[in-house]
PDB file of N, CA and C in Angstrom:
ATOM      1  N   UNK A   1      -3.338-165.460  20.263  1.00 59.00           N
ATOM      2  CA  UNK A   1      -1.968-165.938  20.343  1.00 59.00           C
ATOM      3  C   UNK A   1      -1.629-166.274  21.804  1.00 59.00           C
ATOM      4  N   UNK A   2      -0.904-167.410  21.964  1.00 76.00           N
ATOM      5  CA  UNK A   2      -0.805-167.861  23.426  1.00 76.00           C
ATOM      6  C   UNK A   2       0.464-166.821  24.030  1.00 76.00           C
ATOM      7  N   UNK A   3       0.639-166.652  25.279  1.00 87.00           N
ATOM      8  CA  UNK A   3       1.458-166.111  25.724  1.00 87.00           C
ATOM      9  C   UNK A   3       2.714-167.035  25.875  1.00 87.00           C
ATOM     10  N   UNK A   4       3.678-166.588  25.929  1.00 94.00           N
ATOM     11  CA  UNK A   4       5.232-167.649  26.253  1.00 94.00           C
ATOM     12  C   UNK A   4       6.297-167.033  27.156  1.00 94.00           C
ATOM     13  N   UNK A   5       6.962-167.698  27.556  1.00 95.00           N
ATOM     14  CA  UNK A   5       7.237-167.695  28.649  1.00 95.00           C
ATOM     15  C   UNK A   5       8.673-166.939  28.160  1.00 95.00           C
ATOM     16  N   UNK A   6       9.437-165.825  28.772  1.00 94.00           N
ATOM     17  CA  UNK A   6      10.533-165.329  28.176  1.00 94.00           C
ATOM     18  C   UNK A   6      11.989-166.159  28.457  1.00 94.00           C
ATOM     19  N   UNK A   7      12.858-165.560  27.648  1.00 94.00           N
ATOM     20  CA  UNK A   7      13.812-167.165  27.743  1.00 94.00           C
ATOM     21  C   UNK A   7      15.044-165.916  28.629  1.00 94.00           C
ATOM     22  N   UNK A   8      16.245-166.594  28.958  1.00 94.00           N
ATOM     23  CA  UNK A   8      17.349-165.923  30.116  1.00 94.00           C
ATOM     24  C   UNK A   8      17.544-164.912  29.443  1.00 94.00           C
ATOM     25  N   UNK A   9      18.176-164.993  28.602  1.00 96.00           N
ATOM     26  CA  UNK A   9      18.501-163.814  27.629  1.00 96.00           C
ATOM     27  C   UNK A   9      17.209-162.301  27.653  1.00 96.00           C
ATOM     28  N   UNK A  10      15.981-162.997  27.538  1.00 96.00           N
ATOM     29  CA  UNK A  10      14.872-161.818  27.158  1.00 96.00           C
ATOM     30  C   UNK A  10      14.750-161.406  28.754  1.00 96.00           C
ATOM     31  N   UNK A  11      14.488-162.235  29.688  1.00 95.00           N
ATOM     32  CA  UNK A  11      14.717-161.652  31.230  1.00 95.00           C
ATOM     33  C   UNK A  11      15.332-160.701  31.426  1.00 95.00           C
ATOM     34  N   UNK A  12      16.657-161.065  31.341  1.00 96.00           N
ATOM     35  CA  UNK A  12      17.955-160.127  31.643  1.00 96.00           C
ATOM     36  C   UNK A  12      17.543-158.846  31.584  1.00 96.00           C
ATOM     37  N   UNK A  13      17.365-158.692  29.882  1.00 96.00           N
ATOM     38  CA  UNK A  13      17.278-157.449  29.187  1.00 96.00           C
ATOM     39  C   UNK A  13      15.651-156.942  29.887  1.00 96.00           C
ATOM     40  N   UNK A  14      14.821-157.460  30.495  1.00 96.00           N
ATOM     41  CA  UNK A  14      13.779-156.744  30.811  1.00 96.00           C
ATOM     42  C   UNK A  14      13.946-156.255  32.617  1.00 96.00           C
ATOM     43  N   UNK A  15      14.441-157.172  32.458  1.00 96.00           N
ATOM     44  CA  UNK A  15      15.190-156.558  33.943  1.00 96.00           C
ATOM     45  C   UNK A  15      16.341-155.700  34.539  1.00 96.00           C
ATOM     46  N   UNK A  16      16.427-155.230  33.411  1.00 96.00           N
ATOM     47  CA  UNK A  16      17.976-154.137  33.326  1.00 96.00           C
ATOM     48  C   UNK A  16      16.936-152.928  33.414  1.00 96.00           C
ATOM     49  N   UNK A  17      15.550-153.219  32.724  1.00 95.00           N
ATOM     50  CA  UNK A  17      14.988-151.851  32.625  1.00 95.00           C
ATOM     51  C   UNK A  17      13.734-151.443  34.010  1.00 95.00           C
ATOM     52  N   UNK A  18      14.229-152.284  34.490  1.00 97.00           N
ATOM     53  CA  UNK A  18      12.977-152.182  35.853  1.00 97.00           C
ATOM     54  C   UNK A  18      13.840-152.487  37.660  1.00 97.00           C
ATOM     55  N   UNK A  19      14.572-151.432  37.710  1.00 95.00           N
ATOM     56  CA  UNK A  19      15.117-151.239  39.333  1.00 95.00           C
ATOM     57  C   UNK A  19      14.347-151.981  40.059  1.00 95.00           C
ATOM     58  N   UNK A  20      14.788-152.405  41.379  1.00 96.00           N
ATOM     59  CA  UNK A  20      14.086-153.045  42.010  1.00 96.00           C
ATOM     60  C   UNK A  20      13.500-154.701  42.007  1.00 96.00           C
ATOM     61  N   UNK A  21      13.565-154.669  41.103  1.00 98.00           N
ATOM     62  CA  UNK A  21      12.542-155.800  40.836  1.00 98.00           C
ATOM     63  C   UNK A  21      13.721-157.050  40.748  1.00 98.00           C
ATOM     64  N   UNK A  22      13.388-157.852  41.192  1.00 97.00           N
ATOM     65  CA  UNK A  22      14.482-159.453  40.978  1.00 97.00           C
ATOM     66  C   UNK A  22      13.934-160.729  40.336  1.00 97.00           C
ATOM     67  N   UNK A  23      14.490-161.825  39.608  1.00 97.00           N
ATOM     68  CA  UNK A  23      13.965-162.756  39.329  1.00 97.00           C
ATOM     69  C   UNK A  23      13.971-163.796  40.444  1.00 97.00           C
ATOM     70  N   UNK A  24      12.536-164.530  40.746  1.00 97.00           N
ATOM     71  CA  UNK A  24      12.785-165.329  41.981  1.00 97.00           C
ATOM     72  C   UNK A  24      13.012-166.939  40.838  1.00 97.00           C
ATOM     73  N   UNK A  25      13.757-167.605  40.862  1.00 95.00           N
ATOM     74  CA  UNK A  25      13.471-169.015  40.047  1.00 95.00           C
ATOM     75  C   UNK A  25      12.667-169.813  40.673  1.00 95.00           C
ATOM     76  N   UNK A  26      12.003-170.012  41.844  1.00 95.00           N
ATOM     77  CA  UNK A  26      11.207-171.035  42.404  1.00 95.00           C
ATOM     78  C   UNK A  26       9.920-170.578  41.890  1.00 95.00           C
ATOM     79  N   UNK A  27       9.708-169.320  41.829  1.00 95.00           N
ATOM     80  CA  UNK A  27       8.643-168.759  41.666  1.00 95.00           C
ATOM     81  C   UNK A  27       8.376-168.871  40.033  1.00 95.00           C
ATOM     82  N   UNK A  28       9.739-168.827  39.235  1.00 96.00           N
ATOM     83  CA  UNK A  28       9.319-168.319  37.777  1.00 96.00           C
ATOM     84  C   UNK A  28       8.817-167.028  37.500  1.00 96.00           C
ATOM     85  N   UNK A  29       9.480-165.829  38.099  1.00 97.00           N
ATOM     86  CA  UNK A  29       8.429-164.853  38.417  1.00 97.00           C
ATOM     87  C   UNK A  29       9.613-163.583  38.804  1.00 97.00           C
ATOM     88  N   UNK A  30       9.020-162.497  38.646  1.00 98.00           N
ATOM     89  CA  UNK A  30       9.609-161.491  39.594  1.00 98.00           C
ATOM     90  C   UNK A  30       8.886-160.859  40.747  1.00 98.00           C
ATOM     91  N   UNK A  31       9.720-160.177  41.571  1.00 98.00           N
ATOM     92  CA  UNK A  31       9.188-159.644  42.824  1.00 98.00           C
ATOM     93  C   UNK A  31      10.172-158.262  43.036  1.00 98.00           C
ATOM     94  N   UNK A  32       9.263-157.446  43.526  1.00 98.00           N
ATOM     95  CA  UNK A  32       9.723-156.247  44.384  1.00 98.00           C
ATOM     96  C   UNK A  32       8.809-155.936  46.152  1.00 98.00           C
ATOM     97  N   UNK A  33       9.487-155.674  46.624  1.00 98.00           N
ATOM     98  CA  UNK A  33       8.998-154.966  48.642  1.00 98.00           C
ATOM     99  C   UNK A  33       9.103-153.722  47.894  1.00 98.00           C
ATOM    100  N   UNK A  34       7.716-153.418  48.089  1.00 98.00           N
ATOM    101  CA  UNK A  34       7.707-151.838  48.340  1.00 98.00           C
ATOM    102  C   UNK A  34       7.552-151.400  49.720  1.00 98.00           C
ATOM    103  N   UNK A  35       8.072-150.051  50.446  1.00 98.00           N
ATOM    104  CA  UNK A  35       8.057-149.351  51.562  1.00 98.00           C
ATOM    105  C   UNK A  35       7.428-148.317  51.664  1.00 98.00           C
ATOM    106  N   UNK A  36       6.143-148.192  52.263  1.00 98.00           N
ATOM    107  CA  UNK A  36       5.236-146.844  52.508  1.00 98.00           C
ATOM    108  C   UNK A  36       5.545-146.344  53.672  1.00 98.00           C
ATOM    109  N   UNK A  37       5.142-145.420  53.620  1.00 98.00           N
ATOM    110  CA  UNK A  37       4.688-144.360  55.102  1.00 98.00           C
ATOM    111  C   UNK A  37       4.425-144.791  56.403  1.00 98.00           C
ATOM    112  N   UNK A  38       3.341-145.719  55.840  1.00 98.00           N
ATOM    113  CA  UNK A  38       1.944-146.138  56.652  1.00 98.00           C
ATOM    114  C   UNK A  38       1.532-146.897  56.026  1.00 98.00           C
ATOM    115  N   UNK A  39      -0.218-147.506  56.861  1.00 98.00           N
ATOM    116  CA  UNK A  39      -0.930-148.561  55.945  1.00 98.00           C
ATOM    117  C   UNK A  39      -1.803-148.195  55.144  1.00 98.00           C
ATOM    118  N   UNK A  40      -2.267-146.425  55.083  1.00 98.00           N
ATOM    119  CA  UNK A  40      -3.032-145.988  54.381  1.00 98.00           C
ATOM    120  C   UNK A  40      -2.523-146.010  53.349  1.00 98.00           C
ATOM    121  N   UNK A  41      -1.144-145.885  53.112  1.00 98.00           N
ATOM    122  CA  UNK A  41      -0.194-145.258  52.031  1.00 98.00           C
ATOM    123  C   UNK A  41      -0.098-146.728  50.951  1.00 98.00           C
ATOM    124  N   UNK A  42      -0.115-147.733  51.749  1.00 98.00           N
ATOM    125  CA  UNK A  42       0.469-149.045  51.444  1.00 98.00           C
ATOM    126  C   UNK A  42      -0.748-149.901  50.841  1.00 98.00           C
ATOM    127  N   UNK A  43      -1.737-149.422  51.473  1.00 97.00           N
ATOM    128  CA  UNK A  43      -3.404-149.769  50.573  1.00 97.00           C
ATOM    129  C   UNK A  43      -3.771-149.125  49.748  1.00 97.00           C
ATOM    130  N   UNK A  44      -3.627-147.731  49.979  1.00 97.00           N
ATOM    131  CA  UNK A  44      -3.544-146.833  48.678  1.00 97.00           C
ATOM    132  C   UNK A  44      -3.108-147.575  46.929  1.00 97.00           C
ATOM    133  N   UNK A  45      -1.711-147.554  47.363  1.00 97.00           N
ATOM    134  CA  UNK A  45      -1.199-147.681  45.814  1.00 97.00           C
ATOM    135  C   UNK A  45      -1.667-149.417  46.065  1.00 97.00           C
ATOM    136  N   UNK A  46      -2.055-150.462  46.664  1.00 97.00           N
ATOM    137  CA  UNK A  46      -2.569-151.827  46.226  1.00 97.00           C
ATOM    138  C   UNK A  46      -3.924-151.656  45.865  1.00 97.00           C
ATOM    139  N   UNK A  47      -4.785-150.756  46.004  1.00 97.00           N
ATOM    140  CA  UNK A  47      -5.664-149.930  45.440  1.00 97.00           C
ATOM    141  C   UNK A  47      -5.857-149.811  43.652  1.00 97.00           C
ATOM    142  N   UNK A  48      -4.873-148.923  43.660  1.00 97.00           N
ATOM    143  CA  UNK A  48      -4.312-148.695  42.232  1.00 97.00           C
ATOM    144  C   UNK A  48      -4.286-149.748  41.845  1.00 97.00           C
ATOM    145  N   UNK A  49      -3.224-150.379  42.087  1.00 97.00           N
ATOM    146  CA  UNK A  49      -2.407-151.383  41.242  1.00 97.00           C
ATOM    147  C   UNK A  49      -3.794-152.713  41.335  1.00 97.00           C
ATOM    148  N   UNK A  50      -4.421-152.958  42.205  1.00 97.00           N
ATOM    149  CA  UNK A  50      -5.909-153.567  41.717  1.00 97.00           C
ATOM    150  C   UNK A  50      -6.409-153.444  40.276  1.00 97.00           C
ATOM    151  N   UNK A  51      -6.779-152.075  40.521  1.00 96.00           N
ATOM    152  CA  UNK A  51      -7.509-151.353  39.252  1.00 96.00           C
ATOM    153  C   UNK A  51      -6.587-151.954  37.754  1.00 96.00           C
ATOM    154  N   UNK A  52      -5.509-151.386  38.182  1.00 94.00           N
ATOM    155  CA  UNK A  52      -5.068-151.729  36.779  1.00 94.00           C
ATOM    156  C   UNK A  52      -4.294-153.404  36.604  1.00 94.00           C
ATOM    157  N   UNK A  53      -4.708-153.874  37.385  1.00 96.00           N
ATOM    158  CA  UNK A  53      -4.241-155.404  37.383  1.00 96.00           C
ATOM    159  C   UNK A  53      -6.049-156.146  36.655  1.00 96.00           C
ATOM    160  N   UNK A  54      -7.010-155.290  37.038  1.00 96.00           N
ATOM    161  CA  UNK A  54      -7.665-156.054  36.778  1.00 96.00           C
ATOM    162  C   UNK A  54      -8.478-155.326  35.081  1.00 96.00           C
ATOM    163  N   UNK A  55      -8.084-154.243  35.107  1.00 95.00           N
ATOM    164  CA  UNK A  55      -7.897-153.861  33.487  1.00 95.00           C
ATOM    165  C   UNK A  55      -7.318-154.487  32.665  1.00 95.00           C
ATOM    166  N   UNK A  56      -5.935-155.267  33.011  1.00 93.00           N
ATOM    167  CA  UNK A  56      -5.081-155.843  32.292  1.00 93.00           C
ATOM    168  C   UNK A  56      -5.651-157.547  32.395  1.00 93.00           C
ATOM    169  N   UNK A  57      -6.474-157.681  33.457  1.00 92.00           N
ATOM    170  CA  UNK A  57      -6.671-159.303  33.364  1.00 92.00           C
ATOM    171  C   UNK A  57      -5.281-160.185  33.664  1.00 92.00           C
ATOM    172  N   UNK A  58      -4.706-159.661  34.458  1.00 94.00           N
ATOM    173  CA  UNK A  58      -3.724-159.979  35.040  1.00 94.00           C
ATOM    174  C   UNK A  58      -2.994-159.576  36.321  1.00 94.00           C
ATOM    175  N   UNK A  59      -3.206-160.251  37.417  1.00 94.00           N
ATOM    176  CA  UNK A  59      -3.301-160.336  38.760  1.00 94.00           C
ATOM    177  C   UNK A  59      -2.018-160.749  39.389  1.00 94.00           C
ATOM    178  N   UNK A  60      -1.293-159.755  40.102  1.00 96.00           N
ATOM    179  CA  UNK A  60      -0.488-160.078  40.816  1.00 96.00           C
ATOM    180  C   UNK A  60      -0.636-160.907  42.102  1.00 96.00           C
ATOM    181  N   UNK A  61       0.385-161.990  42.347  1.00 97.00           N
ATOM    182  CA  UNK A  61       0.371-162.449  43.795  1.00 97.00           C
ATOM    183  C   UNK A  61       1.010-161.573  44.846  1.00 97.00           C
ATOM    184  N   UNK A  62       0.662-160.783  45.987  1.00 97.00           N
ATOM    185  CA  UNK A  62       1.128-160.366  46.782  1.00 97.00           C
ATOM    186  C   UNK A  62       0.923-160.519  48.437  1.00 97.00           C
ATOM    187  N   UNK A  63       1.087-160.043  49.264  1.00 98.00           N
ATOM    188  CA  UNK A  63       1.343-159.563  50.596  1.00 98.00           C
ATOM    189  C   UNK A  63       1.545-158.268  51.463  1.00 98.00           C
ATOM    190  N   UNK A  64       1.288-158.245  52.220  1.00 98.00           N
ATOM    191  CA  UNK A  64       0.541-156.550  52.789  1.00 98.00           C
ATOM    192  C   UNK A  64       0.984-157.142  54.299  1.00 98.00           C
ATOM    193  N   UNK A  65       1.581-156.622  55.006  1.00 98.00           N
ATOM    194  CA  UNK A  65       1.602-156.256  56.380  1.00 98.00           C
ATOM    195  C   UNK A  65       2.259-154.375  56.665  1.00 98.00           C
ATOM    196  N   UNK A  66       1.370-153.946  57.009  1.00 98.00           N
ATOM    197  CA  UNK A  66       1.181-153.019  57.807  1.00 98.00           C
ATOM    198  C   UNK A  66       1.972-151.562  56.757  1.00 98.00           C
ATOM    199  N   UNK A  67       3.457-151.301  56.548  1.00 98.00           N
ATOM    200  CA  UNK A  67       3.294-150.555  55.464  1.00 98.00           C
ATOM    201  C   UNK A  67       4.534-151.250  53.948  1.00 98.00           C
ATOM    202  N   UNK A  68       4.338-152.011  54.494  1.00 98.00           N
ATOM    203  CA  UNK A  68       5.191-153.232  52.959  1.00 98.00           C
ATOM    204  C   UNK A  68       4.033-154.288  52.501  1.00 98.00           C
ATOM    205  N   UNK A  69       4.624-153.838  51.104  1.00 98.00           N
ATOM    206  CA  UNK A  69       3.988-154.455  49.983  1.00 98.00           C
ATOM    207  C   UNK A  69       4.831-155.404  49.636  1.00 98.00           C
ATOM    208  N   UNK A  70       4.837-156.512  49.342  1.00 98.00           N
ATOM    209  CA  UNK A  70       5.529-157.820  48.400  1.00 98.00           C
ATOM    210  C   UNK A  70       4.407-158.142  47.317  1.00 98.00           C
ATOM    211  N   UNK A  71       5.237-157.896  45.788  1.00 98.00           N
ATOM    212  CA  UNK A  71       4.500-158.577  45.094  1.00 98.00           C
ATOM    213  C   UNK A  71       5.379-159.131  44.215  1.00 98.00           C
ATOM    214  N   UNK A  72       4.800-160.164  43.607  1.00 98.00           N
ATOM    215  CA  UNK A  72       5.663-160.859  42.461  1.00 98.00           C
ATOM    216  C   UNK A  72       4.546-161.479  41.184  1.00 98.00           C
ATOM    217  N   UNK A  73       5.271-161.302  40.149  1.00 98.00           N
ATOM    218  CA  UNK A  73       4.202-160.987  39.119  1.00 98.00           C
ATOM    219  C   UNK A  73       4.897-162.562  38.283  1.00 98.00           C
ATOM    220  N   UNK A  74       4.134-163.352  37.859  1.00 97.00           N
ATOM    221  CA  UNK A  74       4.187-164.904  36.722  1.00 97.00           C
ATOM    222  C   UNK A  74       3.002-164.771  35.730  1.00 97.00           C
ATOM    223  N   UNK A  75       3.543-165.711  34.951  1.00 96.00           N
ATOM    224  CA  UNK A  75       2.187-166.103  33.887  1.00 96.00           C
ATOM    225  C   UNK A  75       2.029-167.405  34.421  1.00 96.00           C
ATOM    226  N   UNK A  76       1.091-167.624  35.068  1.00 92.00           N
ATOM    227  CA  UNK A  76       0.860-169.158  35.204  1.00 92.00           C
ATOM    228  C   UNK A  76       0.849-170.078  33.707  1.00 92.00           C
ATOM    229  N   UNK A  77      -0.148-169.451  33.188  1.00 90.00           N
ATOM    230  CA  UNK A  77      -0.533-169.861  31.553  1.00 90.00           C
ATOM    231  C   UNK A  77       0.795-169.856  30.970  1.00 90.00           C
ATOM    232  N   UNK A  78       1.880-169.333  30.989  1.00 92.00           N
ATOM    233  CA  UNK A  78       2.968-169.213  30.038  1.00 92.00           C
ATOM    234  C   UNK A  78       4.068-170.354  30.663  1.00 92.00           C
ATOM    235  N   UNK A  79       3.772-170.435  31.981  1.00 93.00           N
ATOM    236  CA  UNK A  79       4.881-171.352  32.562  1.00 93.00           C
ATOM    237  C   UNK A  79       5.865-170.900  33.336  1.00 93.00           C
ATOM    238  N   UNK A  80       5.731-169.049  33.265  1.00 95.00           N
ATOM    239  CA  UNK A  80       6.625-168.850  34.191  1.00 95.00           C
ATOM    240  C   UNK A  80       6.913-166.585  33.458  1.00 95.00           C
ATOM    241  N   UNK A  81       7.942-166.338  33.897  1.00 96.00           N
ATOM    242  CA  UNK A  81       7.604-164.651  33.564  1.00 96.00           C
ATOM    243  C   UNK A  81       7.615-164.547  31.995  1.00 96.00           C
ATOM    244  N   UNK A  82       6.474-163.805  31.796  1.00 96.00           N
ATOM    245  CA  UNK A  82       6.182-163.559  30.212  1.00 96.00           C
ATOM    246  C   UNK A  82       6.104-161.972  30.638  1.00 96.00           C
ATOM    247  N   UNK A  83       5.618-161.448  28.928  1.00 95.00           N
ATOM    248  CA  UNK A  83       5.607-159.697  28.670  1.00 95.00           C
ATOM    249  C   UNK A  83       4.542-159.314  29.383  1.00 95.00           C
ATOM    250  N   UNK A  84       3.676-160.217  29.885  1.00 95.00           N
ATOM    251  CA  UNK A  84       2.568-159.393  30.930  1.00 95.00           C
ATOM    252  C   UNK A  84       3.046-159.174  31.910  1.00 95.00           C
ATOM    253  N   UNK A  85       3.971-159.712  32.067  1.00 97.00           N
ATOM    254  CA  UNK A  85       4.548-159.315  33.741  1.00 97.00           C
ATOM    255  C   UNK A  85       4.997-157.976  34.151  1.00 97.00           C
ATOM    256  N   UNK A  86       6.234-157.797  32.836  1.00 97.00           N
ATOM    257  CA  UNK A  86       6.815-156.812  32.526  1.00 97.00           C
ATOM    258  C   UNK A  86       6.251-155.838  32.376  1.00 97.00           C
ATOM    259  N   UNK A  87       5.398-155.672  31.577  1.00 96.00           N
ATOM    260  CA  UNK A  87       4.187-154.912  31.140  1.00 96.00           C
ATOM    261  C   UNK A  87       3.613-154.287  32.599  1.00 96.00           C
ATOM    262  N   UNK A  88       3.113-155.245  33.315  1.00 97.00           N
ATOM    263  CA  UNK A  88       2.430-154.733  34.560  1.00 97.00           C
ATOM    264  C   UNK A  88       3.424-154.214  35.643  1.00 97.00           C
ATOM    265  N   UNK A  89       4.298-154.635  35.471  1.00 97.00           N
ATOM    266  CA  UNK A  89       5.856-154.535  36.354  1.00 97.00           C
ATOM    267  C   UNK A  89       6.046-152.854  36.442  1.00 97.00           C
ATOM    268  N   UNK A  90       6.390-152.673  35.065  1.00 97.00           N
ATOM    269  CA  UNK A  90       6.524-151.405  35.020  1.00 97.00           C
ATOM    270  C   UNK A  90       5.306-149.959  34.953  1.00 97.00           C
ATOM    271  N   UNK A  91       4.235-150.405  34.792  1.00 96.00           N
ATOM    272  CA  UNK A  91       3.060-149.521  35.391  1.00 96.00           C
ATOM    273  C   UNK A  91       2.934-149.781  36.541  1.00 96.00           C
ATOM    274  N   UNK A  92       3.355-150.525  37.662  1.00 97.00           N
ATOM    275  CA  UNK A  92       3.628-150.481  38.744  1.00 97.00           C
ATOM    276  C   UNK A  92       4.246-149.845  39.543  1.00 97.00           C
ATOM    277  N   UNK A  93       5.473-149.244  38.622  1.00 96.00           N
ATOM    278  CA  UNK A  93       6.743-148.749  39.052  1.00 96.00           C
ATOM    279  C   UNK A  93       5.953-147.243  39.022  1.00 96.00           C
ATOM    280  N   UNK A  94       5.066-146.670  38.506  1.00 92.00           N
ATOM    281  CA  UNK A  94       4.975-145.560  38.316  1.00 92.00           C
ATOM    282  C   UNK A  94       4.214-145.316  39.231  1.00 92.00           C
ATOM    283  N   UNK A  95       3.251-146.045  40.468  1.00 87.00           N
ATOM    284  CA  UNK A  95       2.698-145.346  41.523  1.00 87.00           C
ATOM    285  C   UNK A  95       3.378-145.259  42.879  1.00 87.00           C
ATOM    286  N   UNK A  96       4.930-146.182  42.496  1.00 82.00           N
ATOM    287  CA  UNK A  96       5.636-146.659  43.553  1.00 82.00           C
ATOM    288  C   UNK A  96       6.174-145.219  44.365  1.00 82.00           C
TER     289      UNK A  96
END
């Protein structure tokens, strides 16, 4: 089954359940800055979130300077944020 792209309405509601996180529209996508310690701290959990990005077959775009993380999560294939996002969004939230 192809993936699809969620409509304003299904956003909203998935984004009521995930703090932090914003819809970017240029992007089609959401994003959160995370804030570590340090850069050990800040490779650490991009570490993690590797692992299980690449369990899921679905790869976040991000950015790393020193102890901030930027990532923002799309379906390219869908056209823009689908339930994988979400999906990964929020197992994200749990090493944050």
């Amino acid at each position: 089954m192809a993936v699809r792209e969620l409509d304003a309405s299904e956003r909203e509601a998935a984004l009521a359940g995930l703090p932090g996180w914003s819809y970017d529209a240029e992007a089609r996508g959401i994003k959160r800055t995370f804030r570590f310690a340090d850069f050990a701290e800040a490779f650490g959990f991009m570490s993690r979130v590797a692992i299980l990005a690449e369990k899921a077959d679905h790869h976040p775009e991000w950015f790393n300077v020193y102890n901030r993380v930027e990532i923002l999560l799309t379906t390219h294939d869908a056209g823009g944020l689908s339930e994988r996002d979400i999906a990964l969004a929020t197992a994200i939230d749990r090493f944050a």
